[in-house]
Each structure stands twice: as structure tokens, then as C-alpha cells.
mmCIF file of C-alpha atoms (C1' of nucleotides) and ligand atoms in Angstrom:
data_model
loop_
_atom_site.group_PDB
_atom_site.id
_atom_site.type_symbol
_atom_site.label_atom_id
_atom_site.label_comp_id
_atom_site.label_asym_id
_atom_site.label_seq_id
_atom_site.Cartn_x
_atom_site.Cartn_y
_atom_site.Cartn_z
ATOM 1 C CA UNK A 1 -0.091 0.129 -0.197
ATOM 2 C CA UNK A 2 0.963 3.556 -0.956
ATOM 3 C CA UNK A 3 2.871 4.560 2.235
ATOM 4 C CA UNK A 4 1.848 8.334 1.508
ATOM 5 C CA UNK A 5 -2.137 7.114 3.165
ATOM 6 C CA UNK A 6 -0.508 7.446 7.279
ATOM 7 C CA UNK A 7 0.615 10.719 6.221
ATOM 8 C CA UNK A 8 -2.658 11.674 4.884
ATOM 9 C CA UNK A 9 -4.888 10.574 8.488
ATOM 10 C CA UNK A 10 -2.592 12.334 9.938
ATOM 11 C CA UNK A 11 -2.959 15.399 8.515
ATOM 12 C CA UNK A 12 -6.720 15.408 8.612
ATOM 13 C CA UNK A 13 -6.796 14.778 12.621
ATOM 14 C CA UNK A 14 -4.080 17.622 12.906
ATOM 15 C CA UNK A 15 -7.097 19.169 10.875
ATOM 16 C CA UNK A 16 -9.396 18.518 13.633
ATOM 17 C CA UNK A 17 -7.318 20.539 16.363
ATOM 18 C CA UNK A 18 -7.305 22.833 13.769
ATOM 19 C CA UNK A 19 -8.985 26.455 14.007
ATOM 20 C CA UNK A 20 -8.153 28.370 10.448
ATOM 21 C CA UNK A 21 -6.926 27.132 7.399
ATOM 22 C CA UNK A 22 -3.017 25.679 7.774
ATOM 23 C CA UNK A 23 -1.002 25.489 4.921
ATOM 24 C CA UNK A 24 0.588 22.311 3.619
ATOM 25 C CA UNK A 25 4.223 23.023 4.971
ATOM 26 C CA UNK A 26 3.196 23.612 8.571
ATOM 27 C CA UNK A 27 1.115 20.170 8.002
ATOM 28 C CA UNK A 28 5.003 18.840 6.930
ATOM 29 C CA UNK A 29 7.140 20.426 9.329
ATOM 30 C CA UNK A 30 4.514 18.968 11.913
ATOM 31 C CA UNK A 31 5.272 15.731 11.169
ATOM 32 C CA UNK A 32 9.247 15.825 10.105
ATOM 33 C CA UNK A 33 8.325 14.256 6.239
ATOM 34 C CA UNK A 34 9.209 16.146 3.081
ATOM 35 C CA UNK A 35 6.847 19.765 2.142
ATOM 36 C CA UNK A 36 6.663 18.911 -1.288
ATOM 37 C CA UNK A 37 5.427 14.894 -1.355
ATOM 38 C CA UNK A 38 3.023 15.728 1.291
ATOM 39 C CA UNK A 39 1.294 18.246 -0.941
ATOM 40 C CA UNK A 40 0.645 15.667 -3.415
ATOM 41 C CA UNK A 41 -1.341 14.345 -1.253
ATOM 42 C CA UNK A 42 -2.923 17.138 -0.174
ATOM 43 C CA UNK A 43 -4.197 17.882 -3.169
ATOM 44 C CA UNK A 44 -5.185 13.929 -3.712
ATOM 45 C CA UNK A 45 -7.481 14.972 -0.685
ATOM 46 C CA UNK A 46 -8.809 17.871 -2.396
ATOM 47 C CA UNK A 47 -9.741 16.622 -5.479
ATOM 48 C CA UNK A 48 -12.214 14.176 -3.506
ATOM 49 C CA UNK A 49 -13.242 17.361 -1.709
ATOM 50 C CA UNK A 50 -12.047 15.965 1.765
ATOM 51 C CA UNK A 51 -10.364 19.348 2.770
ATOM 52 C CA UNK A 52 -11.207 23.197 0.895
ATOM 53 C CA UNK A 53 -8.019 25.011 -0.272
ATOM 54 C CA UNK A 54 -7.940 28.805 0.395
ATOM 55 C CA UNK A 55 -5.511 30.720 -1.180
ATOM 56 C CA UNK A 56 -3.692 34.351 -0.904
ATOM 57 C CA UNK A 57 -1.406 35.003 1.807
ATOM 58 C CA UNK A 58 -2.997 33.168 5.220
ATOM 59 C CA UNK A 59 -4.824 30.075 3.227
ATOM 60 C CA UNK A 60 -4.282 26.604 3.439
ATOM 61 C CA UNK A 61 -6.821 23.254 3.489
ATOM 62 C CA UNK A 62 -9.604 23.322 5.896
ATOM 63 C CA UNK A 63 -11.786 19.990 6.635
ATOM 64 C CA UNK A 64 -15.412 20.473 4.269
ATOM 65 C CA UNK A 65 -16.921 18.336 6.390
ATOM 66 C CA UNK A 66 -17.240 17.782 10.255
ATOM 67 C CA UNK A 67 -15.105 14.684 11.111
ATOM 68 C CA UNK A 68 -17.700 12.605 12.430
ATOM 69 C CA UNK A 69 -18.734 12.797 8.389
ATOM 70 C CA UNK A 70 -15.189 11.373 7.480
ATOM 71 C CA UNK A 71 -15.084 8.217 7.202
ATOM 72 C CA UNK A 72 -11.262 6.472 6.966
ATOM 73 C CA UNK A 73 -11.884 5.044 3.784
ATOM 74 C CA UNK A 74 -12.828 8.364 2.269
ATOM 75 C CA UNK A 75 -9.358 9.203 3.338
ATOM 76 C CA UNK A 76 -7.363 6.131 2.085
ATOM 77 C CA UNK A 77 -9.757 5.829 -1.570
ATOM 78 C CA UNK A 78 -9.226 9.427 -1.942
ATOM 79 C CA UNK A 79 -5.127 8.859 -1.853
ATOM 80 C CA UNK A 80 -4.774 5.008 -2.976
ATOM 81 C CA UNK A 81 -7.456 5.091 -5.659
ATOM 82 C CA UNK A 82 -11.122 3.505 -5.523
ATOM 83 C CA UNK A 83 -10.113 0.191 -7.254
ATOM 84 C CA UNK A 84 -9.712 -2.886 -5.975
ATOM 85 C CA UNK A 85 -6.596 -4.746 -4.854
ATOM 86 C CA UNK A 86 -7.069 -7.734 -7.015
ATOM 87 C CA UNK A 87 -8.037 -6.610 -10.598
ATOM 88 C CA UNK A 88 -8.483 -9.372 -12.679
ATOM 89 C CA UNK A 89 -6.244 -10.143 -16.183
ATOM 90 C CA UNK A 90 -8.843 -12.267 -17.733
ATOM 91 C CA UNK A 91 -6.774 -15.658 -18.169
ATOM 92 C CA UNK A 92 -9.296 -17.526 -18.626
ATOM 93 C CA UNK A 93 -9.827 -16.036 -22.683
ATOM 94 C CA UNK A 94 -6.316 -17.077 -22.892
ATOM 95 C CA UNK A 95 -4.258 -20.048 -23.439
ATOM 96 C CA UNK A 96 -5.203 -23.425 -25.495
ATOM 97 C CA UNK A 97 -8.670 -23.960 -23.680
ATOM 98 C CA UNK A 98 -9.749 -20.690 -23.467
ATOM 99 C CA UNK A 99 -13.128 -19.652 -22.556
ATOM 100 C CA UNK A 100 -15.551 -18.132 -24.992
ATOM 101 C CA UNK A 101 -15.677 -14.425 -24.323
ATOM 102 C CA UNK A 102 -19.674 -14.904 -24.410
ATOM 103 C CA UNK A 103 -19.128 -17.369 -21.133
ATOM 104 C CA UNK A 104 -17.016 -14.159 -19.013
ATOM 105 C CA UNK A 105 -19.880 -12.052 -18.616
ATOM 106 C CA UNK A 106 -19.533 -12.337 -14.694
ATOM 107 C CA UNK A 107 -16.571 -12.379 -12.972
ATOM 108 C CA UNK A 108 -15.760 -15.950 -12.100
ATOM 109 C CA UNK A 109 -15.170 -17.301 -8.489
ATOM 110 C CA UNK A 110 -11.946 -16.151 -7.578
ATOM 111 C CA UNK A 111 -12.877 -12.723 -8.423
ATOM 112 C CA UNK A 112 -16.164 -12.829 -6.584
ATOM 113 C CA UNK A 113 -14.034 -13.880 -3.319
ATOM 114 C CA UNK A 114 -11.365 -11.781 -3.519
ATOM 115 C CA UNK A 115 -14.522 -9.162 -3.988
ATOM 116 C CA UNK A 116 -15.796 -10.445 -0.741
ATOM 117 C CA UNK A 117 -12.805 -9.928 1.008
ATOM 118 C CA UNK A 118 -11.963 -6.375 -0.709
ATOM 119 C CA UNK A 119 -15.593 -5.171 0.345
ATOM 120 C CA UNK A 120 -15.278 -6.179 4.358
ATOM 121 C CA UNK A 121 -11.650 -4.465 4.555
ATOM 122 C CA UNK A 122 -13.436 -1.097 2.897
ATOM 123 C CA UNK A 123 -16.750 -1.713 5.337
ATOM 124 C CA UNK A 124 -14.049 -2.132 8.190
ATOM 125 C CA UNK A 125 -12.498 1.278 7.151
ATOM 126 C CA UNK A 126 -16.014 2.649 6.782
ATOM 127 C CA UNK A 127 -16.903 2.433 10.414
ATOM 128 C CA UNK A 128 -13.947 4.655 11.875
ATOM 129 C CA UNK A 129 -14.999 8.562 11.693
ATOM 130 C CA UNK A 130 -11.673 10.875 11.327
ATOM 131 C CA UNK A 131 -13.599 12.547 14.685
ATOM 132 C CA UNK A 132 -12.971 9.252 15.955
ATOM 133 C CA UNK A 133 -9.892 8.569 15.509
ATOM 134 C CA UNK A 134 -9.152 12.442 17.046
ATOM 135 C CA UNK A 135 -11.082 10.847 20.665
ATOM 136 C CA UNK A 136 -9.061 7.562 20.486
ATOM 137 C CA UNK A 137 -5.712 9.667 20.004
ATOM 138 C CA UNK A 138 -6.544 11.686 22.687
ATOM 139 C CA UNK A 139 -7.199 8.602 24.870
ATOM 140 C CA UNK A 140 -4.222 6.724 24.304
ATOM 141 C CA UNK A 141 -2.008 9.702 26.111
ATOM 142 C CA UNK A 142 -2.405 11.353 29.283
ATOM 143 C CA UNK A 143 -1.666 14.667 28.368
ATOM 144 C CA UNK A 144 -4.014 16.353 25.981
ATOM 145 C CA UNK A 145 -2.151 16.035 22.653
ATOM 146 C CA UNK A 146 -4.354 17.865 19.966
ATOM 147 C CA UNK A 147 -4.839 20.657 22.553
ATOM 148 C CA UNK A 148 -0.845 20.912 22.247
ATOM 149 C CA UNK A 149 -1.292 20.577 18.388
ATOM 150 C CA UNK A 150 -3.641 23.830 18.069
ATOM 151 C CA UNK A 151 -1.180 25.624 20.014
ATOM 152 C CA UNK A 152 1.503 24.993 18.074
ATOM 153 C CA UNK A 153 -0.432 25.665 14.383
ATOM 154 C CA UNK A 154 -1.153 29.549 15.827
ATOM 155 C CA UNK A 155 2.570 29.668 17.680
ATOM 156 C CA UNK A 156 4.740 28.677 14.700
ATOM 157 C CA UNK A 157 7.147 30.684 12.974
ATOM 158 C CA UNK A 158 5.946 31.125 9.447
ATOM 159 C CA UNK B 1 -1.116 -6.190 -5.004
ATOM 160 C CA UNK B 2 0.938 -7.684 -6.834
ATOM 161 C CA UNK B 3 -0.705 -10.007 -10.002
ATOM 162 C CA UNK B 4 0.769 -12.948 -9.784
ATOM 163 C CA UNK B 5 -1.635 -13.876 -7.244
ATOM 164 C CA UNK B 6 -3.892 -14.442 -9.786
ATOM 165 C CA UNK B 7 -1.789 -17.014 -11.373
ATOM 166 C CA UNK B 8 -0.915 -18.780 -8.324
ATOM 167 C CA UNK B 9 -5.055 -19.390 -7.488
ATOM 168 C CA UNK B 10 -5.720 -20.394 -10.514
ATOM 169 C CA UNK B 11 -2.375 -22.757 -10.680
ATOM 170 C CA UNK B 12 -3.639 -24.639 -7.194
ATOM 171 C CA UNK B 13 -7.306 -25.111 -8.611
ATOM 172 C CA UNK B 14 -6.064 -26.721 -11.692
ATOM 173 C CA UNK B 15 -3.167 -28.702 -9.623
ATOM 174 C CA UNK B 16 -6.907 -30.371 -8.021
ATOM 175 C CA UNK B 17 -7.993 -31.566 -11.026
ATOM 176 C CA UNK B 18 -4.652 -33.637 -11.777
ATOM 177 C CA UNK B 19 -3.700 -36.738 -10.768
ATOM 178 C CA UNK B 20 0.204 -36.775 -10.964
ATOM 179 C CA UNK B 21 2.596 -34.114 -10.594
ATOM 180 C CA UNK B 22 2.620 -31.065 -12.987
ATOM 181 C CA UNK B 23 5.542 -29.494 -14.512
ATOM 182 C CA UNK B 24 5.556 -25.338 -14.681
ATOM 183 C CA UNK B 25 5.758 -24.978 -18.032
ATOM 184 C CA UNK B 26 3.010 -26.673 -18.740
ATOM 185 C CA UNK B 27 0.616 -24.333 -16.547
ATOM 186 C CA UNK B 28 2.203 -21.385 -18.020
ATOM 187 C CA UNK B 29 0.455 -22.594 -21.453
ATOM 188 C CA UNK B 30 -2.293 -23.828 -20.161
ATOM 189 C CA UNK B 31 -2.969 -20.301 -18.740
ATOM 190 C CA UNK B 32 -1.552 -18.297 -21.777
ATOM 191 C CA UNK B 33 1.589 -16.603 -19.228
ATOM 192 C CA UNK B 34 5.439 -16.185 -19.157
ATOM 193 C CA UNK B 35 6.275 -19.779 -17.792
ATOM 194 C CA UNK B 36 9.768 -18.296 -16.422
ATOM 195 C CA UNK B 37 7.561 -15.433 -14.269
ATOM 196 C CA UNK B 38 5.037 -18.368 -13.147
ATOM 197 C CA UNK B 39 7.531 -20.776 -12.118
ATOM 198 C CA UNK B 40 8.747 -18.385 -9.625
ATOM 199 C CA UNK B 41 5.188 -17.966 -7.790
ATOM 200 C CA UNK B 42 5.359 -21.869 -7.464
ATOM 201 C CA UNK B 43 8.571 -21.390 -6.410
ATOM 202 C CA UNK B 44 6.857 -19.458 -3.725
ATOM 203 C CA UNK B 45 3.926 -21.474 -2.555
ATOM 204 C CA UNK B 46 6.828 -24.327 -2.590
ATOM 205 C CA UNK B 47 8.357 -22.236 0.153
ATOM 206 C CA UNK B 48 5.159 -22.017 2.027
ATOM 207 C CA UNK B 49 4.651 -25.845 1.899
ATOM 208 C CA UNK B 50 1.716 -25.840 -0.270
ATOM 209 C CA UNK B 51 2.815 -27.478 -2.965
ATOM 210 C CA UNK B 52 5.613 -29.496 -3.059
ATOM 211 C CA UNK B 53 7.884 -30.183 -6.336
ATOM 212 C CA UNK B 54 9.392 -33.597 -7.475
ATOM 213 C CA UNK B 55 12.035 -33.160 -10.168
ATOM 214 C CA UNK B 56 13.076 -35.251 -12.767
ATOM 215 C CA UNK B 57 11.889 -36.787 -15.612
ATOM 216 C CA UNK B 58 8.151 -36.950 -15.455
ATOM 217 C CA UNK B 59 8.554 -34.573 -12.335
ATOM 218 C CA UNK B 60 6.457 -31.691 -11.267
ATOM 219 C CA UNK B 61 4.098 -30.164 -8.298
ATOM 220 C CA UNK B 62 1.862 -31.401 -6.304
ATOM 221 C CA UNK B 63 -0.483 -30.126 -3.703
ATOM 222 C CA UNK B 64 1.103 -31.116 -0.089
ATOM 223 C CA UNK B 65 -2.374 -31.365 1.506
ATOM 224 C CA UNK B 66 -6.237 -31.898 -0.079
ATOM 225 C CA UNK B 67 -7.780 -28.855 -1.155
ATOM 226 C CA UNK B 68 -10.015 -29.195 1.721
ATOM 227 C CA UNK B 69 -7.308 -27.714 3.903
ATOM 228 C CA UNK B 70 -5.854 -25.220 1.781
ATOM 229 C CA UNK B 71 -7.598 -21.776 2.164
ATOM 230 C CA UNK B 72 -7.026 -18.970 -0.051
ATOM 231 C CA UNK B 73 -4.885 -16.778 2.850
ATOM 232 C CA UNK B 74 -2.819 -19.602 2.240
ATOM 233 C CA UNK B 75 -2.069 -18.798 -0.868
ATOM 234 C CA UNK B 76 -1.951 -14.721 -1.158
ATOM 235 C CA UNK B 77 0.497 -14.591 2.028
ATOM 236 C CA UNK B 78 2.916 -17.335 0.233
ATOM 237 C CA UNK B 79 3.006 -15.250 -2.914
ATOM 238 C CA UNK B 80 1.974 -11.412 -1.111
ATOM 239 C CA UNK B 81 4.091 -12.024 1.717
ATOM 240 C CA UNK B 82 2.706 -12.046 5.416
ATOM 241 C CA UNK B 83 3.166 -8.770 6.407
ATOM 242 C CA UNK B 84 -0.046 -6.005 6.783
ATOM 243 C CA UNK B 85 -0.751 -4.075 3.564
ATOM 244 C CA UNK B 86 -0.424 -0.313 5.904
ATOM 245 C CA UNK B 87 3.222 -0.120 7.662
ATOM 246 C CA UNK B 88 3.667 2.285 10.637
ATOM 247 C CA UNK B 89 6.100 5.323 10.176
ATOM 248 C CA UNK B 90 5.924 5.971 13.616
ATOM 249 C CA UNK B 91 5.701 9.538 12.826
ATOM 250 C CA UNK B 92 4.251 11.000 15.490
ATOM 251 C CA UNK B 93 8.122 10.237 16.796
ATOM 252 C CA UNK B 94 9.482 12.697 14.506
ATOM 253 C CA UNK B 95 9.126 16.687 14.497
ATOM 254 C CA UNK B 96 9.181 19.472 16.227
ATOM 255 C CA UNK B 97 5.897 18.028 19.295
ATOM 256 C CA UNK B 98 7.184 14.488 18.552
ATOM 257 C CA UNK B 99 5.944 11.882 21.315
ATOM 258 C CA UNK B 100 8.439 10.784 23.049
ATOM 259 C CA UNK B 101 9.797 7.005 22.640
ATOM 260 C CA UNK B 102 8.941 5.646 25.857
ATOM 261 C CA UNK B 103 5.300 6.383 24.973
ATOM 262 C CA UNK B 104 5.279 5.080 21.564
ATOM 263 C CA UNK B 105 5.166 1.251 23.170
ATOM 264 C CA UNK B 106 1.862 0.075 21.716
ATOM 265 C CA UNK B 107 0.400 1.056 18.172
ATOM 266 C CA UNK B 108 -1.835 3.871 17.844
ATOM 267 C CA UNK B 109 -5.200 4.584 17.034
ATOM 268 C CA UNK B 110 -4.684 4.988 12.869
ATOM 269 C CA UNK B 111 -2.480 1.455 13.520
ATOM 270 C CA UNK B 112 -5.170 -0.242 15.049
ATOM 271 C CA UNK B 113 -7.966 1.126 12.830
ATOM 272 C CA UNK B 114 -5.773 -0.259 9.608
ATOM 273 C CA UNK B 115 -4.534 -3.605 11.819
ATOM 274 C CA UNK B 116 -8.634 -3.954 12.006
ATOM 275 C CA UNK B 117 -9.430 -3.496 8.712
ATOM 276 C CA UNK B 118 -6.220 -5.891 7.619
ATOM 277 C CA UNK B 119 -7.766 -9.091 9.909
ATOM 278 C CA UNK B 120 -11.395 -8.747 8.335
ATOM 279 C CA UNK B 121 -9.715 -8.931 5.158
ATOM 280 C CA UNK B 122 -7.963 -12.096 5.835
ATOM 281 C CA UNK B 123 -10.837 -13.862 7.661
ATOM 282 C CA UNK B 124 -13.034 -13.866 4.437
ATOM 283 C CA UNK B 125 -9.967 -15.304 2.590
ATOM 284 C CA UNK B 126 -9.768 -17.738 5.523
ATOM 285 C CA UNK B 127 -13.308 -18.895 5.038
ATOM 286 C CA UNK B 128 -12.953 -20.154 1.636
ATOM 287 C CA UNK B 129 -10.931 -23.130 0.442
ATOM 288 C CA UNK B 130 -9.286 -24.364 -2.652
ATOM 289 C CA UNK B 131 -11.786 -27.067 -3.212
ATOM 290 C CA UNK B 132 -14.622 -24.505 -2.587
ATOM 291 C CA UNK B 133 -12.949 -22.783 -5.471
ATOM 292 C CA UNK B 134 -12.803 -25.667 -7.946
ATOM 293 C CA UNK B 135 -16.465 -26.348 -6.938
ATOM 294 C CA UNK B 136 -17.300 -23.073 -7.779
ATOM 295 C CA UNK B 137 -16.357 -22.352 -10.802
ATOM 296 C CA UNK B 138 -17.352 -25.669 -11.596
ATOM 297 C CA UNK B 139 -20.625 -24.294 -11.250
ATOM 298 C CA UNK B 140 -19.975 -21.361 -13.342
ATOM 299 C CA UNK B 141 -20.718 -22.865 -16.491
ATOM 300 C CA UNK B 142 -22.683 -25.772 -17.795
ATOM 301 C CA UNK B 143 -19.829 -27.391 -18.630
ATOM 302 C CA UNK B 144 -17.482 -29.606 -16.584
ATOM 303 C CA UNK B 145 -13.839 -27.447 -16.688
ATOM 304 C CA UNK B 146 -12.430 -29.271 -14.677
ATOM 305 C CA UNK B 147 -12.568 -32.562 -15.538
ATOM 306 C CA UNK B 148 -11.520 -31.269 -19.409
ATOM 307 C CA UNK B 149 -8.517 -29.970 -18.011
ATOM 308 C CA UNK B 150 -7.453 -33.183 -16.820
ATOM 309 C CA UNK B 151 -8.101 -34.887 -19.620
ATOM 310 C CA UNK B 152 -5.968 -32.160 -21.614
ATOM 311 C CA UNK B 153 -3.192 -32.078 -18.814
ATOM 312 C CA UNK B 154 -2.373 -35.521 -19.849
ATOM 313 C CA UNK B 155 -2.382 -35.613 -23.662
ATOM 314 C CA UNK B 156 -0.954 -32.033 -24.056
ATOM 315 C CA UNK B 157 2.348 -32.793 -25.978
ATOM 316 C CA UNK B 158 5.680 -32.187 -24.012
ATOM 317 C "C1'" DT C 1 -0.969 48.769 -6.119
ATOM 318 C "C1'" DT C 2 2.087 45.946 -3.922
ATOM 319 C "C1'" DG C 3 3.970 41.500 -2.936
ATOM 320 C "C1'" DA C 4 4.561 37.802 -0.675
ATOM 321 C "C1'" DC C 5 2.557 33.784 0.011
ATOM 322 C "C1'" DT C 6 -0.216 29.402 -1.464
ATOM 323 C "C1'" DC C 7 -1.836 25.669 -4.088
ATOM 324 C "C1'" DG C 8 -1.176 23.266 -8.449
ATOM 325 C "C1'" DG C 9 0.733 20.184 -11.637
ATOM 326 C "C1'" DA C 10 4.282 18.934 -14.183
ATOM 327 C "C1'" DC C 11 9.211 17.011 -14.000
ATOM 328 C "C1'" DA C 12 13.264 13.436 -12.282
ATOM 329 C "C1'" DA C 13 15.054 9.780 -8.618
ATOM 330 C "C1'" DC C 14 14.295 5.834 -6.220
ATOM 331 C "C1'" DA C 15 12.043 1.050 -5.343
ATOM 332 C "C1'" DT C 16 8.631 -2.745 -6.267
ATOM 333 C "C1'" DA C 17 7.176 -5.694 -9.605
ATOM 334 C "C1'" DT C 18 7.652 -7.895 -13.869
ATOM 335 C "C1'" DG C 19 9.660 -10.679 -16.997
ATOM 336 C "C1'" DT C 20 14.137 -13.941 -18.366
ATOM 337 C "C1'" DC C 21 18.372 -16.361 -18.173
ATOM 338 C "C1'" DC C 22 20.848 -20.350 -17.154
ATOM 339 C "C1'" DG C 23 23.173 -23.856 -14.495
ATOM 340 C "C1'" DA C 24 22.276 -27.812 -10.013
ATOM 341 C "C1'" DG C 25 20.258 -32.235 -9.633
ATOM 342 C "C1'" DT C 26 16.745 -35.850 -10.358
ATOM 343 C "C1'" DA C 27 13.975 -40.070 -11.773
ATOM 344 C "C1'" DA C 28 12.999 -42.436 -16.233
ATOM 345 C "C1'" DG C 29 14.564 -45.294 -19.495
ATOM 346 C "C1'" DG C 30 17.704 -47.951 -22.142
ATOM 347 C "C1'" DC D 1 25.375 -49.088 -14.447
ATOM 348 C "C1'" DC D 2 24.986 -45.040 -16.877
ATOM 349 C "C1'" DT D 3 23.345 -41.873 -19.737
ATOM 350 C "C1'" DT D 4 20.246 -38.259 -21.192
ATOM 351 C "C1'" DA D 5 16.250 -35.827 -21.251
ATOM 352 C "C1'" DC D 6 13.352 -33.493 -17.757
ATOM 353 C "C1'" DT D 7 12.596 -30.768 -13.883
ATOM 354 C "C1'" DC D 8 12.905 -27.533 -9.968
ATOM 355 C "C1'" DG D 9 16.140 -22.962 -8.320
ATOM 356 C "C1'" DG D 10 18.107 -19.148 -7.688
ATOM 357 C "C1'" DA D 11 20.274 -15.315 -9.374
ATOM 358 C "C1'" DC D 12 20.102 -11.616 -13.610
ATOM 359 C "C1'" DA D 13 17.262 -7.556 -16.699
ATOM 360 C "C1'" DT D 14 13.411 -4.653 -17.307
ATOM 361 C "C1'" DA D 15 9.469 -1.630 -17.062
ATOM 362 C "C1'" DT D 16 6.253 0.052 -13.485
ATOM 363 C "C1'" DG D 17 4.622 2.413 -9.687
ATOM 364 C "C1'" DT D 18 6.012 4.880 -5.669
ATOM 365 C "C1'" DT D 19 8.577 8.715 -3.312
ATOM 366 C "C1'" DG D 20 10.928 13.420 -3.620
ATOM 367 C "C1'" DT D 21 11.763 17.802 -6.386
ATOM 368 C "C1'" DC D 22 11.066 21.731 -8.495
ATOM 369 C "C1'" DC D 23 8.384 25.935 -10.719
ATOM 370 C "C1'" DG D 24 4.627 28.771 -12.601
ATOM 371 C "C1'" DA D 25 -0.574 30.434 -12.078
ATOM 372 C "C1'" DG D 26 -4.055 32.408 -8.862
ATOM 373 C "C1'" DT D 27 -5.152 34.691 -4.300
ATOM 374 C "C1'" DC D 28 -6.233 36.985 -0.663
ATOM 375 C "C1'" DA D 29 -4.350 40.262 3.366
ATOM 376 C "C1'" DA D 30 -1.706 43.929 3.617
HETATM 377 S S1 LIG E 201 -12.769 -13.540 -13.735
HETATM 378 FE FE1 LIG E 201 -11.752 -15.646 -12.573
HETATM 379 S S2 LIG E 201 -10.727 -16.514 -14.545
HETATM 380 FE FE2 LIG E 201 -10.531 -14.689 -15.093
HETATM 381 S S3 LIG E 201 -8.886 -13.165 -14.859
HETATM 382 FE FE3 LIG E 201 -10.547 -13.300 -13.255
HETATM 383 S S4 LIG E 201 -9.248 -14.899 -11.346
HETATM 384 FE FE4 LIG E 201 -9.071 -15.672 -13.557
HETATM 385 S S1 LIG E 202 1.334 4.238 14.904
HETATM 386 FE FE1 LIG E 202 0.129 5.758 14.770
HETATM 387 S S2 LIG E 202 1.668 7.921 14.569
HETATM 388 FE FE2 LIG E 202 2.882 5.993 14.503
HETATM 389 S S3 LIG E 202 3.319 5.977 12.141
HETATM 390 FE FE3 LIG E 202 1.676 4.391 12.648
HETATM 391 S S4 LIG E 202 -0.286 6.040 12.318
HETATM 392 FE FE4 LIG E 202 1.252 7.432 12.479
#
DNA sequence: TTGACTCGGACAACATATGTCCGAGTAAGG
DNA sequence: CCTTACTCGGACATATGTTGTCCGAGTCAA
């Protein structure tokens, strides 16, 4: 899986604690990753209408919806693409015993099995929202991590 | 996902219909794929002890267990590797607000969520065995596909 | 009006997956 | 028993996707 998904999720959780727009460069230095590369993932989120970009001097990214309405699956599909992890090559239509194309209208048993597993994976991701993640990471530590992040965002050097 | 998984699954199903050892080259020309590349996947299956290789003049590959005892998950993990699709980079330990390492003993909420989804995916694949796949593909068509494959395997040109 | 700061997509470097090759070993057959 | 042809096994190039980078178009604040 593309490793950029992790960064995108972290950014969404951080944006929960933000009050105004947050530039991509700020998020990058907060996470200690390449700023230009993280911009790419944020652009993907923007194309999926999960975040909105405001340009100009004090611009940045803002969530378009309340975090309760953004699921982890939304973020994953925005970055990773919406197609299934298993792609069918239709090899049953090749070779000496190839099935005729008119018999291959429906996906075969193997593809069906993989599709079922893929749906289960996506269903599990759909159950968790970004707001849930914020609560969970808050519970992981004694200190209020999200509050500290919010403070740092407003007091950081430009 | 690695596309070789599909070929490996097809090979396992075909081996169900075989009586003796089947060489990799035979399976390759049956599926119309590169023989040398398919050999790589079969070697992975061999390392995972799903198939056994018999060498010599009329050698090939044979299933080590009855097909009821081989799950689709076994094949996928043999080819694709056993690690989760989501790998944690521990970026919470980087940047100006890095968490101290002693607070990062357990995986964080994001990693836990991904792990849950991954387990659901694997559980779905574990429910289906190779024998089930054979029955399902048999029911997909009116003609007895596995029987035809078995006949072709013994009558094919060397 | 200025100006500096933001995003956006186009451009290389690297890693993994794909595809290929030839040598070691073995069982069949004469 | 020896030959011989056939098998697997791991080491070697190529292609595709991911990671990382760059500079220009556009925009809001001052
Ligand atoms: S539908 Fe089935 S036979 Fe066709 S390519 Fe997919 S897995 Fe293979
Ligand atoms: S454990 Fe959580 S914070 Fe650490 S790298 Fe994984 S997703 Fe990020």
C-alpha cells in the first residue's frame, strides 16, 4: 500500500484541532516529512472534496465537512484510488482451453472471493470516522495532544 | 497487489484436477502466461509448503494437502508476503512535537484501525478453501471445466 | 498597487514488481 | 549402471509505480 496514506490520515486528524486554514508546509514540518511530497497527498484529498484549499497570504487547507462525516475509507480511497486491490486479468480467456468471451460475462469465483474480502476491508474502514480517531489518540496519552497541536499551529514560525 | 496472486490461485485450482505431478511449463501454456515468471510464484508456494516439487523426468508440482485444508489466504500470504498492507512509519516520533519513544510502546489509533480492517480482509479469505473454488468454478459453467482440464493435462504435447 | 504567500500540476530519482536466463539435481529409460 | 533428457531453484535485466522535487499560476492580506 502507498505509504502516503498514513500522512494523509495524520493531517486530517490534525486539521480537526485547527481553527483556521493550515498550510501544507506547516503540516509537513509538524510531521517531519517532505513538504513537497505531502502536498501531493493533500491535492488528492482536495480532488476528493475532503478538504478545501484557500489560497492567498494566510491560506491553507480546511476540512469541508465535520469530522464525524469523514470516514477513514474516504481518505484511503482519495489517496490510494478506488479500485480493488485485486485486478482481474481475465486469464481464463487465454491459452488453449480459453473460455469463449460470451461465457465470461460475470466475474468468476476467484474474482468474487477477492471482491468479498475487499468489501469486508472497506466496511471496516468505513466504520471509523476522523472524529473517532481524534478521540482515540486523545485517550492514548495522558496529556491533551490535540490541544498542544492546536497551540503549536498558531504559534509556529512562518 | 501483486498480480501474480491470480496466477497462483488458478494453478492451485488446476492442480486439484490433476492426478500426477504437473510441470510449471504446462501450467504456463495452459494459462497463456510467461513460463519463467510463473515458476517464480510456484517457488513461493513451494517455500510455504503448499505444493511439493518432485524433480526428474516426469516431475512437477503436487499439492501437499487435500484442497479442503488449503485456504485462499494461505496462497495469498505465500505469494504476497505475510505483513500487513499498512506499515507504520512512526511519524509521531518525528517533528517538533514528537512523542517520546517511551510513550510509543503500543500502536496508535490509526495503526489499530488499519490492523482491524486487515484482519477482516484476511478472515474473509480464510473462509474459502481451494476445494470451494473448484466447486464454484464448476458451477459457473454448464460444461465440466475441471474435467476438460484434467484430460488436457495428460494429453498435452511435451 | 504591491507583494509575498498559497496551491496546482509538471518533472526526476528510487523501489518494487515483472519478466528472463542459465546452472544444479533427479528420476526415468535403455 | 550409465546416459539423457527433463525438472526445479535461485541469480540476472527490464518495466511500472511510488517517492521526492521543482517552478509557475492564482489569490488574499496588507
Ligand atoms: S475472473 Fe477469474 S478467471 Fe478471469 S482473470 Fe479474474 S480470477 Fe482469473
Ligand atoms: S503508530 Fe500511529 S502515529 Fe505511529 S506511524 Fe503508525 S499511524 Fe503514525
